[in-house]
Coordinates of C-alpha atoms and ligand atoms in Angstrom, one line a residue:
X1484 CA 0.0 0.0 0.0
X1485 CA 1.2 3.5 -1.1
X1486 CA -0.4 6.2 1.6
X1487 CA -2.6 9.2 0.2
X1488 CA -0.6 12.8 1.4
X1489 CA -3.0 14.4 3.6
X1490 CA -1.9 17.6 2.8
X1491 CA -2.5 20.2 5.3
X1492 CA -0.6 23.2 3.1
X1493 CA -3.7 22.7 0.3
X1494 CA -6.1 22.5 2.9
X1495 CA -5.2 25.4 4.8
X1496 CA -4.9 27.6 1.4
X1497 CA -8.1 27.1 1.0
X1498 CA -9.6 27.5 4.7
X1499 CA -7.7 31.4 4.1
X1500 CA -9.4 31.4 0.8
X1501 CA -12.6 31.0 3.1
X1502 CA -11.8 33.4 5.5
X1503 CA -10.9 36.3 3.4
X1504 CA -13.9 36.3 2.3
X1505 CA -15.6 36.4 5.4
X1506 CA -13.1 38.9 7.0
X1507 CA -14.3 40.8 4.0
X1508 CA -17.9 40.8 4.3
X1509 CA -16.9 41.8 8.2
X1510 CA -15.3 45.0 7.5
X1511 CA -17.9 45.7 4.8
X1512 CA -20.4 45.8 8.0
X1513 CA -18.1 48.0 10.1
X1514 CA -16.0 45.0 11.6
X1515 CA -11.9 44.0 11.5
X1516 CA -11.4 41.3 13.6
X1517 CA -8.0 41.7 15.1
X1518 CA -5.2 39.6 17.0
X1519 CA -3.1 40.5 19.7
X1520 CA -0.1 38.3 19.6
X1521 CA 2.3 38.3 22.6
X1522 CA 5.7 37.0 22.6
X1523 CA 8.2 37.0 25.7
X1524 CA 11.6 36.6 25.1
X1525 CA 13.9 35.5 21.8
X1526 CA 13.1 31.8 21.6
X1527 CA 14.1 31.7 18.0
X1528 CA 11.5 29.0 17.0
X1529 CA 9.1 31.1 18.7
X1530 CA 9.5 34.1 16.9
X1531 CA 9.2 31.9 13.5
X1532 CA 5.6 30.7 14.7
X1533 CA 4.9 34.2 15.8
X1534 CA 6.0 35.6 12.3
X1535 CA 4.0 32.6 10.2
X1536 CA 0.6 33.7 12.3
X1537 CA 1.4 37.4 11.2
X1538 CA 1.8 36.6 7.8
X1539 CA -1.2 34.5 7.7
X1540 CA -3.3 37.1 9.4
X1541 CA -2.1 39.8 7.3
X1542 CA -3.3 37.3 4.3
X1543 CA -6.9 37.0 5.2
X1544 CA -7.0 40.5 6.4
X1545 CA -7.1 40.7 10.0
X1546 CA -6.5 43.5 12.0
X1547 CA -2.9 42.7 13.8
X1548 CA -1.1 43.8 17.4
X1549 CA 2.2 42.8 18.2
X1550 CA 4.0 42.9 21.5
X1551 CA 7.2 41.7 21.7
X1552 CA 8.1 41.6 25.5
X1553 CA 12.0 41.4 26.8
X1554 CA 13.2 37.8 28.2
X1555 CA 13.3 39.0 32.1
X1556 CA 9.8 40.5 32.1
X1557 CA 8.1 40.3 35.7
X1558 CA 4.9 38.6 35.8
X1559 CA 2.9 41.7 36.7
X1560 CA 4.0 43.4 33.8
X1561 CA 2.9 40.1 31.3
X1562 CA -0.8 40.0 33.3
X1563 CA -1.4 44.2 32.9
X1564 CA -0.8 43.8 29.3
X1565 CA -3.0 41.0 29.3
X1566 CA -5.7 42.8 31.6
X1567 CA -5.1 45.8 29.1
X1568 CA -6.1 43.7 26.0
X1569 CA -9.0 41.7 27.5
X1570 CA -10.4 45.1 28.6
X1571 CA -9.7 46.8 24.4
X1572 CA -12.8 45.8 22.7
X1573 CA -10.9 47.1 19.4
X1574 CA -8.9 43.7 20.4
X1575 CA -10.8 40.0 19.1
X1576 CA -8.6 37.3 20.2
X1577 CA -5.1 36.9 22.3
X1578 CA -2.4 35.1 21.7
X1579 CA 0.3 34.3 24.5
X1580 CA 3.0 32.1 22.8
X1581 CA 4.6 29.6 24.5
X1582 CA 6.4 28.4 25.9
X1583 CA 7.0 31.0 28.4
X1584 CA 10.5 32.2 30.0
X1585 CA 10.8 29.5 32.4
X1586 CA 10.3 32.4 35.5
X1587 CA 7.0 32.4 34.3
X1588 CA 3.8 30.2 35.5
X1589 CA 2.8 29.3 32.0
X1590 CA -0.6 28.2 33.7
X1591 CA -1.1 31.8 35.5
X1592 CA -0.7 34.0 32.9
X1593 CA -2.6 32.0 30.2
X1594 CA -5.4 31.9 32.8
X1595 CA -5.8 35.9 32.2
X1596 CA -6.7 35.4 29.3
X1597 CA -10.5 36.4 28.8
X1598 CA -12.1 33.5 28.0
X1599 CA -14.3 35.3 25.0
X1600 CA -10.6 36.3 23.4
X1601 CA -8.6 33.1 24.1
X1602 CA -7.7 31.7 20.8
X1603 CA -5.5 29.1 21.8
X1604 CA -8.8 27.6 23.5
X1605 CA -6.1 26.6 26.6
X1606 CA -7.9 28.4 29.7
X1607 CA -9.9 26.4 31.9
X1608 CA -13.1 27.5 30.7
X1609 CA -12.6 27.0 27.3
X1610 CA -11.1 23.4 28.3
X1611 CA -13.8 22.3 29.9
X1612 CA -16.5 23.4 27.4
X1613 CA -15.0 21.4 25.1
X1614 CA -14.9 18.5 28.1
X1615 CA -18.9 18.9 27.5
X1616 CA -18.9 19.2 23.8
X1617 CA -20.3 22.6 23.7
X1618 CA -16.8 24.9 22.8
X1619 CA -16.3 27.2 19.9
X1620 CA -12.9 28.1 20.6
X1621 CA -10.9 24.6 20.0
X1622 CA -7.1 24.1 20.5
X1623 CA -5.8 25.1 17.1
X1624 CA -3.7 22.2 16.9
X1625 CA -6.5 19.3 17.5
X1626 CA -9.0 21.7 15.6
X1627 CA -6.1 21.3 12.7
X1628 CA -6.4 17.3 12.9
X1629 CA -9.9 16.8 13.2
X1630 CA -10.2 19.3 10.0
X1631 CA -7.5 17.3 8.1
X1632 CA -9.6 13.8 9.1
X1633 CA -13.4 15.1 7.9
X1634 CA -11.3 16.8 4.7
X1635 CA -10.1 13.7 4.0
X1636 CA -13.3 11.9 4.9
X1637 CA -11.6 9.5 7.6
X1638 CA -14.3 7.2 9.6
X1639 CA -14.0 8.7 13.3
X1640 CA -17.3 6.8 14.5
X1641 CA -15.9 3.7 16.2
X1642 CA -12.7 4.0 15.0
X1643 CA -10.0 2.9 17.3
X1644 CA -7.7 6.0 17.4
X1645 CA -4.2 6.1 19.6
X1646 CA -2.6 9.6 20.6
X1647 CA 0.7 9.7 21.8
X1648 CA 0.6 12.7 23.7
X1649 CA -1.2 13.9 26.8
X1650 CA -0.7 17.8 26.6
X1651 CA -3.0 20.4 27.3
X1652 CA -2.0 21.8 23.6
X1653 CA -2.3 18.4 21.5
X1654 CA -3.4 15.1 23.2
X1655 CA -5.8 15.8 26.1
X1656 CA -8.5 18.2 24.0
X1657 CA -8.1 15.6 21.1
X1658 CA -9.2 13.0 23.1
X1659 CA -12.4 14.7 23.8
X1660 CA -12.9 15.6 20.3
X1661 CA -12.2 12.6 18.9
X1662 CA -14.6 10.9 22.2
X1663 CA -17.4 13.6 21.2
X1664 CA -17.2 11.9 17.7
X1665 CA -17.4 8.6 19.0
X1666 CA -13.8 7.2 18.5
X1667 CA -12.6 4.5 20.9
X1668 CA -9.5 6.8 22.2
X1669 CA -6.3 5.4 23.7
X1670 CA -3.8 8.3 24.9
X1671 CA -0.6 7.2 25.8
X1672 CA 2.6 8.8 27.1
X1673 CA 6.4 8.6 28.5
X1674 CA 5.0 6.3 30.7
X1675 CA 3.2 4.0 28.7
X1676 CA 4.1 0.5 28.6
X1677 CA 4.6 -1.5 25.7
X1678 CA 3.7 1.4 23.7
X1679 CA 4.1 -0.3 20.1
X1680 CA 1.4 -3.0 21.4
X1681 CA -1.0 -0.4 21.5
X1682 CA 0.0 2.0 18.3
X1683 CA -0.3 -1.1 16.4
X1684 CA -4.1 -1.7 17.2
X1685 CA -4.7 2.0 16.1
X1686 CA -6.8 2.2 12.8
X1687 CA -5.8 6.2 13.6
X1688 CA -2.4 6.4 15.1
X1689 CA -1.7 10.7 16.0
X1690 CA 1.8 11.2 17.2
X1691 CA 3.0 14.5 18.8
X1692 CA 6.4 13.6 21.0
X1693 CA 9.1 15.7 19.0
X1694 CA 11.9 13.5 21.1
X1695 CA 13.7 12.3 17.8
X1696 CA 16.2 10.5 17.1
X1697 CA 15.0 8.7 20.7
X1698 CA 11.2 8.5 19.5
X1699 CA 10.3 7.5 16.1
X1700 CA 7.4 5.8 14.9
X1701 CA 8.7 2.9 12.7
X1702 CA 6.6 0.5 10.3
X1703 CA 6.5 -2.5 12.4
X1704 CA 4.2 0.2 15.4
X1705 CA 2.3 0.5 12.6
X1706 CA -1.1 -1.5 11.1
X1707 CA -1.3 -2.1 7.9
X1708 CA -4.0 0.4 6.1
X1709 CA -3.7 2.6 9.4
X1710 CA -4.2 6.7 8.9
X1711 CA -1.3 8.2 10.3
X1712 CA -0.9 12.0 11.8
X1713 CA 2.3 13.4 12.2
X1714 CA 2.3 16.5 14.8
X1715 CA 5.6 16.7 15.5
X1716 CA 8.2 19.2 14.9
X1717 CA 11.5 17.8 15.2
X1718 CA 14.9 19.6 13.8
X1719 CA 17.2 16.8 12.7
X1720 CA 20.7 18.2 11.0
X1721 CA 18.3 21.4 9.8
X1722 CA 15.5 19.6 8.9
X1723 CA 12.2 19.7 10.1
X1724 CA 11.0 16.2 10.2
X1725 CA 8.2 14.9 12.1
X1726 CA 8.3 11.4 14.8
X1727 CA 7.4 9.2 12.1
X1728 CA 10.0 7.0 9.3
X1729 CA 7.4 9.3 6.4
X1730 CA 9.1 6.4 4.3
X1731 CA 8.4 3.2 5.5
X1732 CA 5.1 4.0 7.5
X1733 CA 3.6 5.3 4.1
X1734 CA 4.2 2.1 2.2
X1735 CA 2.1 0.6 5.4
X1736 CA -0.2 3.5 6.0
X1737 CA -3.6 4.4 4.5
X1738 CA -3.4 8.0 4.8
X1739 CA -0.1 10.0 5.9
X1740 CA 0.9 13.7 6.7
X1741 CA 4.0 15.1 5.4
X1742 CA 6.1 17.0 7.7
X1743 CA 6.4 20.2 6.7
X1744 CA 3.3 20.5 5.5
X1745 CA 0.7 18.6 7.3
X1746 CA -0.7 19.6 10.7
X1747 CA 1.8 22.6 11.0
X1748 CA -0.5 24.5 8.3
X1749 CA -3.6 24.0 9.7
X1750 CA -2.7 25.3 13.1
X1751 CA -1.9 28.7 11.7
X1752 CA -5.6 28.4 9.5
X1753 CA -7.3 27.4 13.2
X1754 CA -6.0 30.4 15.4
X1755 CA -7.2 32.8 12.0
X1756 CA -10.6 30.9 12.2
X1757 CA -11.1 30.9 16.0
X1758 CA -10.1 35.0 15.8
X1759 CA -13.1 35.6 13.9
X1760 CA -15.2 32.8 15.6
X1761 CA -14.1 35.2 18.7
X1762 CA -14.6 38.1 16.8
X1763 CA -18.5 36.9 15.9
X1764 CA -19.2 36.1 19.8
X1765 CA -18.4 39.2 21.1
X1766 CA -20.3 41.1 18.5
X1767 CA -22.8 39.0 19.2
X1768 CA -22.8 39.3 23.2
X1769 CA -22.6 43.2 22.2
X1770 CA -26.2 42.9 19.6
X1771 CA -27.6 40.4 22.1
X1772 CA -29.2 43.5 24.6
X1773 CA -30.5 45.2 21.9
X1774 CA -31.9 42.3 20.2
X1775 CA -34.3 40.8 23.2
X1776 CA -35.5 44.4 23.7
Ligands
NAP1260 P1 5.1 18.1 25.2 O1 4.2 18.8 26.2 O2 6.5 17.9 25.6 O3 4.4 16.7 25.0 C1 5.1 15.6 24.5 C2 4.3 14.3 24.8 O4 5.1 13.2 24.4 C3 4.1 14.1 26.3 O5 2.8 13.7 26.6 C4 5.1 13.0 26.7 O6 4.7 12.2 27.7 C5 5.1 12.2 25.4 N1 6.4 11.5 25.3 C6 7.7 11.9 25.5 N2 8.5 10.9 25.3 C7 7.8 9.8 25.0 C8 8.1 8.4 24.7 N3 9.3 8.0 24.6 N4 7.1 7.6 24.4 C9 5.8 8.0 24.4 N5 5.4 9.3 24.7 C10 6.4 10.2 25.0 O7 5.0 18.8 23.8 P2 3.8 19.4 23.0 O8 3.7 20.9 23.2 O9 2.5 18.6 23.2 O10 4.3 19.2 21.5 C11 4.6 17.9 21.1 C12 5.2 17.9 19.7 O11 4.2 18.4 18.8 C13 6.4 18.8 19.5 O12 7.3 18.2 18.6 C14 5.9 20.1 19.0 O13 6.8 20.9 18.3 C15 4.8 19.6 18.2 N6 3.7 20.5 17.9 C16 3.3 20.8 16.7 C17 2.3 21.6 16.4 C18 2.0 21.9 14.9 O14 1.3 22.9 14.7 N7 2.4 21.0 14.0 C19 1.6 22.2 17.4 C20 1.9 21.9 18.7 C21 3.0 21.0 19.0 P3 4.7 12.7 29.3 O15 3.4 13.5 29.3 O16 4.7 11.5 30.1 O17 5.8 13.6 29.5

């Protein structure tokens, strides 16, 4: 079996395509969503992701903020700017990117976050809305996968899917949108024990441990006809590669992701959708008064 590319590049071209136009028909009503993005410190792969959401935002449109903080800020001084921009109604959606300076309480200061404007879905509300089913703003990343699965019209129901990854950003809220679709969800970890005993059983195997050359995900973890996601962002001798052997799992696999140019793509397309899904509830929670009158 040769794999089909799920290709999360031409997907995501066309999710902006989709957007632009709605940003469009936004500012024809008076509207420009816009996105506050913070950064803290120099991490140079940080400031790439910042720069990729810029120039996607920039593509569709939306209105953009950037604060570039110094390494040794204090944490008062990160939660008054975030205070500052939950309280700017000119400002849709907030983005903190991590990870933080490690003087920082990652938890804390993404926890300031308003929940209307948190586009990373990562504060507790948001998390457990989506625990329930009922959340509109969705981890960009699993938003990214689930996308990439109904694009490529991949059977969730019943399906026996494997995550390896329990993080608040990938594993954990994939697990519950995968369990709200009625998958049968394994999520394993560092700790997990014969690991390859369960990845093989997967008829969806995701992956997201970006520990290579210690972790890769080689044929034999892998069933035959399985679809297999590639999260991961691993720089091996300048090369971004993901955790999976791309070629011997996609002479197994059913469906594969490339890396570059799978799940990487779509994250950027899911924070620019959930800043004007933010956008639309805020203008909506602002109509809402008027409207019941
Ligand atoms: P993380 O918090 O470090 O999570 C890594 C996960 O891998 C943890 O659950 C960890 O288990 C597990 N793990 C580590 N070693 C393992 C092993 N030997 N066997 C099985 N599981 C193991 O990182 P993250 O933020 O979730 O990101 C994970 C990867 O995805 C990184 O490569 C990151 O760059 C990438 N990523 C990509 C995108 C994208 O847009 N493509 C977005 C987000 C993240 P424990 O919980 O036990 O430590």
């Amino acid at each position: 079996m040769t794999a089909v590319l799920m290709d999360g590049k031409a997907l995501a071209a066309e999710i902006t395509e989709r957007l632009r136009a709605q940003v469009d028909r936004m500012k024809s009503d008076g509207v420009v969503p816009t996105l506050a993005t913070v950064l803290v410190g120099d991490d140079p792969a940080s400031r790439v992701y910042v720069s990729r959401k810029h120039r996607a935002a920039e593509a569709i449109g939306i209105g953009l903020r950037n604060y570039t903080l110094p390494e040794n800020t204090a944490e008062g001084e990160l939660t008054s700017l975030i205070e500052s921009l939950n309280a700017d109604g000119t400002v849709n959606g907030i983005l903190l990117q991590l990870p933080l300076p490690s003087h920082l309480e990652q938890r804390r200061a993404t926890e300031k976050i308003e929940p209307n404007k948190d586009v990373d879905g990562l504060t507790v509300t948001n998390a457990g809305r989506l625990v329930y089913g009922e959340s509109d703003l969705i981890p960009c990343t699993p938003r990214g996968v689930m996308e990439l699965l109904h694009h490529y019209s991949i059977t969730v129901e019943s399906a026996q899917v494997v995550i390896v990854n329990r993080s608040m950003l990938v594993g954990k809220p994939l697990h519950h949108l995968l369990l709200n679709e009625d998958a049968t969800v394994t999520v394993c970890h560092s700790k997990s024990s014969d690991l390859s005993s369960l990845t093989r059983d997967a008829d969806i195997l995701i992956t997201a441990v970006g520990r290579r050359p210690e972790f890769v995900v080689t044929a034999d973890m892998v069933k035959e006809g399985a679809v297999v996601v590639d999260v991961a962002m691993n720089r091996v001798e300048g090369k971004l590669v993901g955790d999976v052997d791309f070629e011997g799992v996609s002479k197994k696999a059913s469906y594969i992701t490339p890396v570059p140019g799978g799940v990487g793509p779509m994250t950027v397309a899911m924070l620019m959708q959930n800043t004007l899904v933010a956008t639309t509830k805020q203008k909506r929670a602002l109509v809402s008064p008027v409207a019941q009158q």
